[in-house]
Amino acid sequence: MSFQPAHISEVQTPALVIDGAIARQNIATMAASIPGTRLRPHMKATKCTALAREQVRAGHTTFTCATPREVVGMIKAGVGNDLLLANESVDAIRLQEMAALQDSALITVAIDSDETLHAAHVAGIQHVLIDVNVGLPRCGIAPELAGQLADKARARGKTVRGVMGYEGHLMMVAENSERLAKVESCMALLRAAAHDVGGDIISAGGTGTYNLHSNTGVTEIQAGSYSLMDTQYAQLGLPFAQAVFVFGTVISSNAQWAVVDVGLKSLGMDHGNPSIDGHAVWFCSDEHTTFSPNEGAPPKVGTRIRVTPAHIDPTVAQHEAAWVVSGDDIVDRWAIDLRGW
Amino acid sequence: MSFQPAHISEVQTPALVIDGAIARQNIATMAASIPGTRLRPHMKATKCTALAREQVRAGHTTFTCATPREVVGMIKAGVGNDLLLANESVDAIRLQEMAALQDSALITVAIDSDETLHAAHVAGIQHVLIDVNVGLPRCGIAPELAGQLADKARARGKTVRGVMGYEGHLMMVAENSERLAKVESCMALLRAAAHDVGGDIISAGGTGTYNLHSNTGVTEIQAGSYSLMDTQYAQLGLPFAQAVFVFGTVISSNAQWAVVDVGLKSLGMDHGNPSIDGHAVWFCSDEHTTFSPNEGAPPKVGTRIRVTPAHIDPTVAQHEAAWVVSGDDIVDRWAIDLRGW
């Protein structure tokens, strides 16, 4: 696309729009609370090296990635010096691509089984982290087996940097004290595993629990969504503001409802419908969202509408780029350059 | 990606995989039922000019598009000679891009308001179709106002090709006779509007209702999903088989569950979780699906798994390309080249 808009009214829609000042404020708020390498920002939420550069400016130098493409893309963009693939892989080609970049940055790959250790070893990956299951039924070895896997890794010459354990099932526990207590129970499992594994790193947490780890023994937090936020995390009353929207244009309107050109292909839908301030969202279609105002008449055709996604991660991943605004002026274009796998 | 797999076991995952023989059989089945220009295949479901070429081979030459990028991409690929943008747009730049291609193919744009007529006119679009609301609360003018809009269009020199009305709210009515009766009610509205509008085209329908229009007066059907299918449409007992999967690799496994590397960013989630034959899907995360077998032990790390999406349209749109298989051999790579807007 060669057209470069100068004002938000000129943006072609649907468009991912980031309020740069709000995103930077979110990043500054987090950096004040979890500074430097205490935070390992997660790239899966934003998939954008330009945004990661803002996190580097705020003092973070270590990053979490969910896919090999994120790791490789960060290194090729020269962002970060310590990249953790916080996910398992047995893809020989992609592991080799990462291994070939080990002179450019410290690359660490999570393992949770003999097979993932073997794949990392064969590919020539030097640094590994033991992924420990702390309650979320997903990846991670049982805590009591973590030490054995670390021993096997060391026996094959690997450097074992420590453990990670993602308490993802607790991110949306609504009541703060309950969330804190449950996080502590999970982290007791992770500390026990860390004792058996050794190494310097105990990595855990996310945007929903970033501030509940003061006494958990965790050395670093993997939060990512905090920089842009979404309507689900907004329910937790966190000190981060909504910095991203999908900007749309009303393309049809009548006395009862209007339709904006933001749909299933520009929104992550696993957390449900998006929101539109002052309006009720009826439903989303491939390229449309039907909605009606809480008061008054529906907006006319051509009206620009901010649609707020329910889940930021899969929303961002559907866009080629985000327009960065300062007020209503377009000040930058950030490629979502870490999409894919 | 330079790596070109020859066998499905070599495909890097997650990967969109199309069984070419099944897709061609679906296309042949539809072409036998709704031949030639009686079907105007919808590109929003597949966003793939290579697949559209198969539809051309089956005798279809007219296509339905949801976005200007689909229209422009089809023309630049030389596929189809009559492209309908079955959606409203007030984007001057994109309308002009389409207008500039009117010598290469017949381009028709749906309008449902004075504003969308005006935008099409200013951009130099010659052919329009009146989009009529037949019950789905989305785009489309009220049936009784369709004739007036057609008159306004003709007064501005437009060629009004007829009407369209999408009964999308009826696609998943489970009971056949009920679906037929409701389709007939909607199409009575569309026929009345067509009488007022004039022109040759009465366009409607989708994969869920393609075979219910024998007596509705509709001149063409806009089905798209039939070529690849998904688990939601499969509930209707249509004569089309599942031709597309998201192929994944088990990356973590234990006695209770396994995790495959297919998640929210490779699946459309608005129709709910995907399916895995012989297994129960527990939940999807950004890059993972957790599942367990109905019988026996979970599959081991490294096992390849076929994940069947619940909704094809937003699933396909998340992938850069699809691998086409014949049995377990990779025989082609089809770019999903019409993504975006």
XYZ file of C-alpha atoms in Angstrom:
682
model
C 0.000 0.000 0.000
C 1.599 3.211 -1.092
C -1.001 5.595 0.351
C 0.343 7.222 3.529
C -2.377 8.900 5.571
C -1.520 11.964 7.649
C -4.719 12.077 9.691
C -6.812 9.315 11.177
C -9.745 10.345 9.007
C -7.719 9.255 5.967
C -6.829 5.772 7.161
C -8.155 2.953 5.008
C -10.260 0.596 7.067
C -10.314 -1.809 8.774
C -7.063 -0.622 10.330
C -5.165 -1.456 13.467
C -4.507 1.856 15.218
C -2.182 2.305 18.192
C -2.245 5.405 20.364
C 1.511 5.866 20.729
C 1.332 7.990 23.870
C -0.878 5.491 25.671
C 1.290 2.544 24.618
C 4.427 4.352 25.831
C 2.685 5.216 29.092
C 1.709 1.570 29.590
C 5.316 0.557 28.870
C 6.626 3.188 31.326
C 4.160 2.113 34.021
C 5.260 -1.496 33.703
C 8.961 -0.574 33.582
C 8.582 1.397 36.812
C 6.982 -1.619 38.475
C 9.017 -4.430 36.850
C 12.222 -2.809 35.570
C 14.983 -4.028 33.258
C 15.440 -7.761 33.006
C 12.843 -8.376 35.728
C 10.412 -8.105 32.821
C 10.864 -10.304 29.755
C 8.197 -8.754 27.482
C 6.232 -11.337 25.513
C 6.205 -10.774 21.763
C 3.269 -13.081 21.069
C 0.838 -10.330 22.058
C 2.217 -7.636 19.781
C 4.354 -9.340 17.074
C 5.902 -5.968 16.302
C 9.613 -5.142 16.512
C 8.862 -1.399 16.451
C 6.865 -1.764 19.646
C 9.634 -3.917 21.127
C 12.069 -1.058 20.464
C 9.912 1.089 22.757
C 10.287 -1.598 25.413
C 14.065 -1.527 24.901
C 14.001 2.264 25.374
C 12.189 1.627 28.667
C 15.083 -0.547 29.814
C 14.120 -4.091 28.870
C 16.650 -6.148 26.935
C 15.298 -9.682 27.277
C 12.246 -10.906 25.406
C 9.866 -13.852 25.383
C 8.750 -15.370 22.074
C 6.085 -17.932 21.232
C 7.337 -18.856 17.766
C 10.686 -19.328 16.045
C 9.714 -16.588 13.594
C 9.429 -14.162 16.505
C 12.907 -15.139 17.721
C 14.483 -14.880 14.281
C 12.654 -11.649 13.484
C 13.768 -9.990 16.715
C 17.393 -10.915 16.095
C 17.323 -9.799 12.467
C 15.787 -6.493 13.600
C 18.519 -6.181 16.222
C 16.064 -5.900 19.103
C 16.931 -7.564 22.411
C 20.003 -9.551 23.356
C 18.439 -12.491 25.212
C 15.508 -14.235 23.539
C 13.529 -17.059 25.118
C 11.399 -19.326 22.947
C 8.883 -20.024 25.724
C 7.349 -22.829 23.740
C 8.216 -26.320 22.619
C 9.390 -27.156 19.120
C 10.462 -30.303 17.317
C 10.816 -28.486 13.978
C 14.392 -29.250 12.921
C 14.487 -26.540 10.262
C 13.264 -23.772 12.527
C 15.443 -24.867 15.437
C 18.443 -24.823 13.084
C 17.509 -21.333 11.874
C 17.583 -20.171 15.479
C 20.777 -22.076 16.253
C 22.520 -20.337 13.353
C 21.846 -16.998 15.070
C 23.306 -17.921 18.463
C 26.344 -15.693 17.860
C 24.054 -12.675 17.464
C 22.034 -13.069 20.662
C 21.540 -15.391 23.581
C 18.847 -17.807 22.447
C 17.160 -20.127 24.931
C 14.587 -22.759 24.027
C 12.025 -24.237 26.401
C 11.936 -28.015 26.645
C 9.558 -30.274 28.556
C 10.343 -33.782 27.267
C 13.064 -36.053 25.998
C 11.842 -35.370 22.462
C 12.084 -31.594 22.719
C 15.508 -31.876 24.377
C 16.616 -34.172 21.556
C 15.329 -31.823 18.851
C 17.056 -28.813 20.420
C 20.277 -30.793 20.823
C 20.353 -32.118 17.269
C 19.739 -28.603 15.942
C 22.692 -27.296 17.933
C 20.758 -25.152 20.420
C 23.020 -24.528 23.427
C 20.769 -22.945 26.049
C 17.575 -24.499 27.329
C 15.016 -23.772 30.017
C 12.835 -26.420 31.626
C 9.149 -25.646 31.043
C 7.227 -26.804 34.129
C 3.511 -27.453 34.329
C 2.155 -25.402 37.227
C -1.536 -26.111 36.663
C -2.538 -24.900 33.215
C -3.204 -28.054 31.162
C -0.863 -27.217 28.317
C 2.894 -27.606 27.885
C 5.352 -28.177 30.713
C 6.795 -31.212 32.467
C 5.408 -32.352 35.826
C 7.298 -30.409 38.543
C 8.706 -33.554 40.132
C 10.284 -34.636 36.834
C 11.894 -31.293 35.982
C 15.197 -32.048 37.692
C 15.665 -35.292 35.790
C 15.133 -33.536 32.457
C 17.673 -30.878 33.455
C 20.169 -33.610 34.297
C 19.627 -35.210 30.886
C 20.116 -31.837 29.203
C 23.383 -31.221 31.054
C 24.518 -34.727 30.187
C 24.173 -33.716 26.527
C 26.213 -30.583 27.081
C 23.352 -28.098 27.298
C 23.403 -25.017 29.491
C 20.250 -25.166 31.623
C 19.272 -21.624 32.488
C 16.458 -22.491 34.880
C 12.713 -22.975 34.732
C 9.554 -21.362 33.485
C 5.948 -22.048 34.453
C 3.038 -20.128 33.038
C 0.012 -19.776 35.313
C -2.190 -18.842 32.352
C -5.308 -20.365 33.892
C -5.185 -17.697 36.627
C -4.923 -14.569 34.459
C -8.636 -13.860 34.636
C -9.441 -14.868 38.249
C -11.453 -11.746 39.063
C -10.844 -11.382 42.794
C -7.350 -10.062 43.597
C -6.712 -11.929 46.849
C -7.926 -15.199 45.322
C -5.682 -14.632 42.292
C -2.740 -13.928 44.600
C -3.306 -17.083 46.660
C -3.620 -19.280 43.592
C -0.535 -17.761 41.996
C 1.412 -18.482 45.173
C 0.314 -22.152 45.089
C 1.462 -22.497 41.485
C 4.749 -20.784 42.196
C 5.448 -23.114 45.122
C 5.467 -25.884 42.521
C 7.757 -23.857 40.285
C 10.182 -23.053 43.121
C 10.437 -26.741 43.991
C 11.189 -27.549 40.369
C 13.715 -24.694 40.215
C 15.476 -26.171 43.242
C 15.845 -29.474 41.416
C 16.783 -27.905 38.074
C 19.249 -25.220 39.103
C 20.155 -22.239 36.941
C 19.413 -18.562 37.473
C 16.022 -18.104 35.875
C 12.563 -18.633 37.330
C 10.285 -17.189 34.646
C 6.504 -16.894 34.977
C 3.581 -14.516 34.968
C 1.616 -12.459 32.534
C -0.269 -9.199 32.356
C -2.973 -10.540 34.702
C -0.522 -11.541 37.431
C 2.519 -9.314 36.854
C 2.103 -7.598 40.241
C 1.506 -10.749 42.301
C 5.057 -12.084 42.210
C 6.789 -9.968 44.867
C 7.231 -12.988 47.121
C 6.997 -15.913 44.714
C 10.705 -16.294 44.026
C 10.161 -15.586 40.339
C 13.101 -13.765 38.728
C 11.297 -12.460 35.662
C 7.782 -11.809 34.363
C 6.624 -12.688 30.818
C 3.854 -10.078 30.364
C 3.044 -8.854 26.864
C -0.565 -7.648 26.529
C -0.034 -4.756 28.974
C 1.447 -2.483 26.306
C -1.705 -2.471 24.159
C -4.431 -4.017 26.370
C -7.849 -5.430 25.440
C -11.343 -5.489 26.911
C -10.780 -8.751 28.776
C -7.699 -7.596 30.676
C -9.423 -4.238 31.268
C -11.832 -6.068 33.592
C -9.005 -6.581 36.097
C -8.559 -2.888 36.898
C -4.875 -2.884 35.928
C -2.950 0.433 35.617
C -2.760 0.093 31.840
C -5.050 1.856 29.370
C -6.445 0.700 26.061
C -3.861 1.682 23.431
C -5.089 -0.244 20.407
C -8.263 -0.196 18.372
C -9.483 -1.538 15.113
C -10.607 1.526 13.266
C -13.556 1.067 10.943
C -15.940 2.928 8.672
C -19.724 2.682 8.832
C -20.722 1.244 5.454
C -24.455 0.732 6.031
C -26.932 2.336 8.410
C -30.663 2.500 9.014
C -33.022 3.500 11.828
C -32.282 0.407 13.922
C -28.619 -0.475 13.400
C -25.387 0.340 11.600
C -22.643 -1.834 10.119
C -18.918 -1.129 10.424
C -16.317 -2.771 8.153
C -14.518 -4.528 11.007
C -15.176 -8.257 11.163
C -13.909 -11.718 11.962
C -10.852 -11.269 9.738
C -9.637 -8.189 11.598
C -10.514 -9.296 15.159
C -9.557 -12.132 17.495
C -12.883 -13.693 18.485
C -11.978 -16.346 21.059
C -12.814 -13.968 23.920
C -16.084 -12.972 22.301
C -17.322 -9.888 20.559
C -15.440 -6.599 20.475
C -16.837 -3.443 22.082
C -17.841 -0.081 20.668
C -18.112 2.777 23.159
C -21.687 3.920 23.630
C -23.065 1.138 21.476
C -24.247 -2.457 21.719
C -22.473 -4.917 19.452
C -24.988 -7.312 17.887
C -22.743 -9.744 16.024
C -19.677 -10.002 13.814
C -19.473 -11.415 10.286
C -16.433 -12.019 8.115
C -16.055 -8.368 7.143
C -18.719 -6.647 9.289
C -19.866 -5.844 12.804
C -23.537 -4.944 13.279
C -24.223 -2.596 16.212
C -26.696 -0.062 17.568
C -26.299 3.019 19.756
C -27.298 2.944 23.409
C -29.056 6.252 22.765
C -30.131 8.131 19.662
C -29.824 7.190 16.021
C -27.165 4.899 14.545
C -24.158 6.684 13.033
C -24.385 7.577 9.354
C -22.522 5.922 6.504
C -18.935 7.165 6.399
C -18.650 7.710 10.160
C -15.368 6.449 11.609
C -15.734 4.049 14.563
C -13.239 2.682 17.078
C -13.800 -1.004 17.733
C -12.051 -2.367 20.824
C -10.987 -6.009 20.545
C -11.728 -8.497 23.320
C -8.389 -10.308 22.895
C -5.372 -8.437 21.676
C -3.043 -11.279 20.637
C -5.062 -12.873 17.825
C -6.349 -9.442 16.757
C -2.919 -7.960 16.133
C -1.829 -11.112 14.288
C -4.494 -10.500 11.622
C -3.061 -7.152 10.529
C -0.094 -6.367 8.283
C 0.670 -3.138 10.111
C -0.599 -0.676 12.699
C -0.951 3.067 12.259
C 0.429 4.969 15.232
C -1.530 8.075 16.173
C -0.825 11.112 18.303
C -4.269 12.485 18.902
C -5.777 12.311 15.428
C -2.484 12.645 13.543
C -0.770 9.626 12.023
C 2.829 9.732 13.190
C 4.144 6.307 12.248
C 3.416 2.942 10.691
C 4.541 -0.108 12.628
C 4.730 -3.323 10.658
C 3.339 -6.368 12.445
C 6.471 -8.066 11.220
C 6.563 -11.149 13.443
C 3.332 -12.741 12.179
C 3.316 -16.386 11.183
C 5.435 -19.195 12.510
C 10.058 -19.874 3.128
C 12.307 -21.667 0.717
C 11.757 -25.178 2.061
C 9.478 -27.139 -0.271
C 8.138 -30.296 1.325
C 7.396 -33.307 -0.869
C 5.430 -35.307 1.701
C 2.945 -34.219 4.321
C 5.259 -35.483 7.056
C 7.723 -32.744 6.079
C 5.321 -29.799 6.236
C 6.226 -27.154 8.779
C 3.360 -26.606 11.166
C 0.874 -25.126 11.737
C -0.022 -25.448 8.068
C -3.171 -25.080 6.050
C -3.524 -28.281 4.036
C -6.036 -28.799 1.235
C -6.879 -32.230 -0.134
C -6.911 -31.338 -3.811
C -9.026 -34.300 -4.915
C -11.710 -33.583 -2.327
C -11.769 -29.873 -3.154
C -12.104 -30.666 -6.870
C -14.857 -33.172 -6.122
C -16.727 -30.543 -4.070
C -16.343 -28.094 -6.942
C -17.570 -30.691 -9.450
C -20.547 -31.608 -7.267
C -21.577 -27.967 -7.008
C -20.996 -27.326 -10.720
C -23.254 -30.256 -11.578
C -25.986 -28.830 -9.369
C -25.481 -25.097 -10.039
C -23.576 -24.852 -13.327
C -21.788 -21.990 -15.046
C -22.958 -18.504 -14.209
C -25.804 -19.876 -12.075
C -23.076 -20.028 -9.406
C -21.067 -16.928 -8.571
C -18.460 -18.501 -6.238
C -17.682 -16.337 -3.197
C -14.000 -15.572 -2.728
C -14.306 -14.455 0.899
C -14.280 -18.077 2.040
C -11.107 -19.111 0.244
C -9.184 -15.921 -0.713
C -7.152 -17.990 -3.135
C -6.902 -17.372 -6.893
C -5.454 -20.869 -7.441
C -8.626 -22.384 -6.020
C -10.709 -19.978 -8.111
C -8.940 -21.305 -11.223
C -10.330 -24.737 -10.333
C -13.791 -23.181 -10.222
C -13.167 -21.655 -13.665
C -12.175 -25.110 -14.958
C -15.516 -26.351 -13.623
C -17.298 -23.781 -15.758
C -17.801 -20.760 -13.518
C -16.701 -17.386 -14.844
C -18.399 -14.960 -12.461
C -17.226 -14.425 -8.899
C -18.386 -12.769 -5.697
C -15.928 -10.765 -3.595
C -16.212 -9.263 -0.110
C -13.317 -6.826 -0.356
C -11.804 -4.583 -3.023
C -8.537 -6.489 -2.622
C -10.314 -9.666 -3.673
C -11.695 -7.925 -6.782
C -8.355 -6.392 -7.731
C -6.459 -9.599 -6.980
C -8.771 -11.697 -9.128
C -8.445 -9.325 -12.073
C -4.665 -9.084 -11.769
C -4.513 -12.892 -11.655
C -6.711 -13.034 -14.739
C -9.369 -15.167 -13.043
C -13.042 -14.536 -13.862
C -14.559 -11.992 -16.202
C -17.439 -10.669 -14.054
C -16.626 -9.705 -10.475
C -19.229 -8.539 -7.963
C -18.153 -6.652 -4.858
C -21.069 -7.951 -2.761
C -20.339 -5.431 -0.052
C -20.589 -1.706 0.507
C -17.617 0.639 0.294
C -17.112 4.371 0.676
C -13.322 4.060 0.310
C -12.507 6.429 -2.559
C -9.029 5.016 -3.113
C -10.123 1.401 -3.303
C -13.154 2.186 -5.439
C -10.853 4.074 -7.843
C -8.460 1.114 -7.948
C -11.353 -1.071 -9.021
C -12.685 1.513 -11.461
C -9.295 1.639 -13.173
C -9.642 -2.065 -13.966
C -13.084 -1.880 -15.584
C -11.583 -2.440 -19.040
C -10.140 -5.773 -17.878
C -13.313 -7.281 -16.415
C -16.912 -6.445 -15.688
C -16.873 -4.994 -12.176
C -20.095 -4.465 -10.254
C -20.335 -2.851 -6.830
C -23.171 -3.352 -4.362
C -24.834 -0.198 -3.047
C -27.534 0.194 -0.421
C -27.621 3.958 0.269
C -27.219 7.377 -1.276
C -23.722 7.520 0.228
C -22.534 4.262 -1.311
C -24.067 5.242 -4.671
C -22.296 8.593 -4.450
C -18.940 6.993 -3.573
C -19.199 4.522 -6.462
C -20.215 7.297 -8.856
C -17.422 9.681 -7.857
C -14.878 6.867 -8.255
C -16.133 6.154 -11.766
C -17.691 2.745 -11.136
C -20.172 2.053 -13.944
C -22.057 -1.066 -12.831
C -23.946 -1.352 -9.571
C -26.243 -3.847 -7.910
C -28.814 -2.919 -5.275
C -28.103 -4.778 -2.027
C -31.454 -5.549 -0.392
C -31.998 -6.471 3.238
C -33.950 -9.727 3.310
C -33.831 -10.310 7.069
C -30.192 -10.564 8.177
C -29.523 -7.407 10.193
C -26.488 -6.275 8.242
C -26.113 -4.374 4.972
C -28.862 -3.896 2.403
C -31.576 -1.342 1.790
C -35.167 -2.027 2.871
C -36.897 -3.899 0.011
C -39.516 -1.211 -0.493
C -36.808 1.431 -1.037
C -34.700 -0.553 -3.510
C -36.467 0.760 -6.607
C -35.911 4.384 -5.602
C -32.181 3.794 -5.153
C -32.015 2.112 -8.556
C -33.740 5.128 -10.089
C -31.207 7.454 -8.473
C -28.369 5.303 -9.779
C -29.735 5.369 -13.324
C -30.217 9.132 -13.044
C -26.471 9.346 -12.459
C -25.738 7.219 -15.483
C -25.089 3.945 -13.712
C -25.948 0.561 -15.152
C -28.088 -1.212 -12.558
C -27.577 -4.932 -13.002
C -30.223 -6.046 -10.513
C -30.390 -6.990 -6.840
C -28.726 -9.154 -4.256
C -29.976 -10.225 -0.834
C -28.056 -12.508 1.456
C -30.125 -14.733 3.747
C -27.089 -15.357 5.970
C -29.201 -15.741 9.112
C -30.723 -18.911 7.625
C -27.530 -20.790 6.690
C -27.534 -22.844 9.867
C -31.285 -23.513 10.336
C -30.931 -27.222 11.018
C -34.215 -28.560 9.715
C -34.362 -28.672 5.897
C -38.043 -27.909 5.392
C -37.896 -25.036 7.871
C -34.805 -23.658 6.093
C -36.596 -23.933 2.746
C -39.699 -22.132 4.011
C -37.693 -19.312 5.543
C -35.546 -18.921 2.428
C -38.717 -18.655 0.343
C -40.047 -15.865 2.619
C -36.816 -13.908 2.267
C -36.707 -14.403 -1.470
C -40.277 -13.138 -1.837
C -38.936 -9.845 -0.484
C -36.025 -9.972 -2.917
C -38.265 -10.727 -5.904
C -40.455 -7.747 -5.041
C -37.381 -5.537 -4.851
C -36.084 -6.989 -8.135
C -39.377 -6.083 -9.788
C -38.931 -2.474 -8.701
C -35.220 -2.344 -9.539
C -35.073 -4.084 -12.899
C -31.904 -5.576 -14.371
C -31.048 -9.199 -15.015
C -29.504 -10.335 -11.752
C -31.168 -11.670 -8.611
C -28.217 -12.867 -6.532
C -28.522 -14.651 -3.184
C -27.699 -17.790 -1.270
C -24.718 -19.475 0.271
C -23.404 -22.965 0.945
C -26.152 -23.590 3.500
C -28.991 -22.729 1.099
C -27.536 -23.325 -2.368
C -30.035 -26.121 -3.137
C -33.142 -24.316 -1.881
C -33.452 -21.792 -4.674
C -35.053 -23.888 -7.465
C -38.257 -21.864 -7.233
C -37.150 -18.620 -5.618
C -36.521 -16.666 -8.818
C -32.866 -16.230 -7.923
C -30.613 -16.135 -11.000
C -27.323 -16.913 -9.244
C -25.992 -18.360 -5.974
C -23.074 -16.837 -4.016
C -21.759 -19.965 -2.253
C -18.068 -20.136 -1.313
C -17.435 -22.414 1.674
C -18.610 -25.541 -0.205
C -15.229 -26.029 -1.876
C -13.327 -26.525 1.389
C -16.050 -26.963 4.065
C -15.835 -26.693 7.858
C -17.333 -28.464 10.860
C -20.252 -26.064 11.120
C -21.478 -26.556 7.553
C -20.820 -30.295 7.920
C -23.739 -30.403 10.373
C -26.153 -29.738 7.506
C -25.478 -33.023 5.723
C -24.484 -31.334 2.460
C -22.890 -33.369 -0.378
C -19.506 -31.720 0.198
C -16.632 -33.273 2.137
C -14.054 -31.670 4.374
C -11.167 -30.667 2.100
C -9.141 -28.442 4.400
C -7.336 -29.000 7.667
C -4.865 -27.191 9.802
C -2.031 -29.641 10.115
C -0.153 -29.557 13.400
C 2.563 -31.309 15.368
C 2.199 -32.579 18.927
C 4.744 -30.579 20.905
C 3.895 -31.743 24.438
C 2.225 -34.867 25.785
C 1.590 -36.616 29.072
C -0.687 -39.326 30.422
C -3.775 -37.087 30.455
C -3.503 -34.758 27.451
C -1.425 -33.633 24.495
C -0.792 -30.224 22.928
C -0.683 -29.513 19.193
C 0.886 -26.357 17.722
C -2.363 -25.122 16.174
C -3.917 -22.203 18.024
C -5.928 -19.015 17.877
C -3.610 -17.511 15.275
C -4.119 -20.327 12.794
C -7.875 -20.888 13.371
C -11.048 -18.869 13.065
C -12.670 -19.124 16.492
C -16.036 -17.370 16.115
C -17.823 -20.706 15.595
C -16.039 -22.246 18.560
C -13.307 -24.788 18.961
C -11.926 -26.882 16.125
C -12.276 -30.670 16.068
C -9.733 -33.487 16.106
C -10.981 -36.892 14.957
C -11.084 -39.392 17.812
C -10.182 -36.780 20.395
C -11.806 -34.208 22.659
C -10.573 -30.647 22.240
C -10.112 -28.997 25.646
C -9.232 -25.435 24.702
C -7.201 -23.301 22.322
C -4.441 -20.821 23.217
C -2.570 -18.418 20.959
C -0.281 -21.094 19.556
C -1.713 -24.303 21.066
C -4.690 -26.615 21.267
C -4.913 -28.934 24.279
C -6.768 -32.212 23.625
C -7.140 -35.793 24.819
C -7.988 -39.045 23.045
C -11.446 -40.593 23.367
C -9.658 -43.911 23.974
C -6.114 -44.871 24.858
C -3.081 -42.712 25.517
C -2.495 -39.233 24.102
C -0.319 -39.118 20.959
C 3.407 -38.740 21.479
C 5.480 -35.644 20.817
C 6.170 -35.342 17.103
C 2.897 -36.958 16.002
C 1.194 -35.123 13.145
C -2.451 -34.188 13.791
C -5.219 -32.921 11.524
C -7.224 -30.170 13.165
C -10.552 -29.372 11.491
C -11.618 -25.737 11.786
C -15.150 -24.809 12.839
C -15.332 -21.851 10.429
C -13.397 -21.903 7.218
C -13.436 -18.229 6.186
C -11.498 -16.664 9.083
C -9.258 -19.750 9.292
C -8.002 -19.522 5.719
C -7.456 -15.773 6.096
C -4.845 -16.398 8.805
C -2.532 -18.384 6.524
C -0.068 -17.195 3.894
C -0.512 -20.299 1.798
C -2.009 -23.776 1.697
C -0.215 -26.983 0.834
C -2.204 -29.108 -1.591
C -1.967 -32.844 -1.000
C -2.756 -35.918 -3.036
C -2.929 -38.612 -0.417
C 0.178 -37.839 1.634
C 2.162 -36.256 -1.207
C 2.480 -32.505 -1.513
C 1.560 -31.634 -5.082
C 1.187 -27.861 -4.982
C 1.339 -24.698 -2.899
C -1.577 -22.310 -3.247
C -0.952 -18.792 -1.985
C -3.809 -17.296 0.018
C -3.208 -14.242 -2.104
C -6.436 -12.297 -1.517
C -5.965 -11.708 2.238
C -6.408 -8.245 3.657
C -8.636 -5.451 2.435
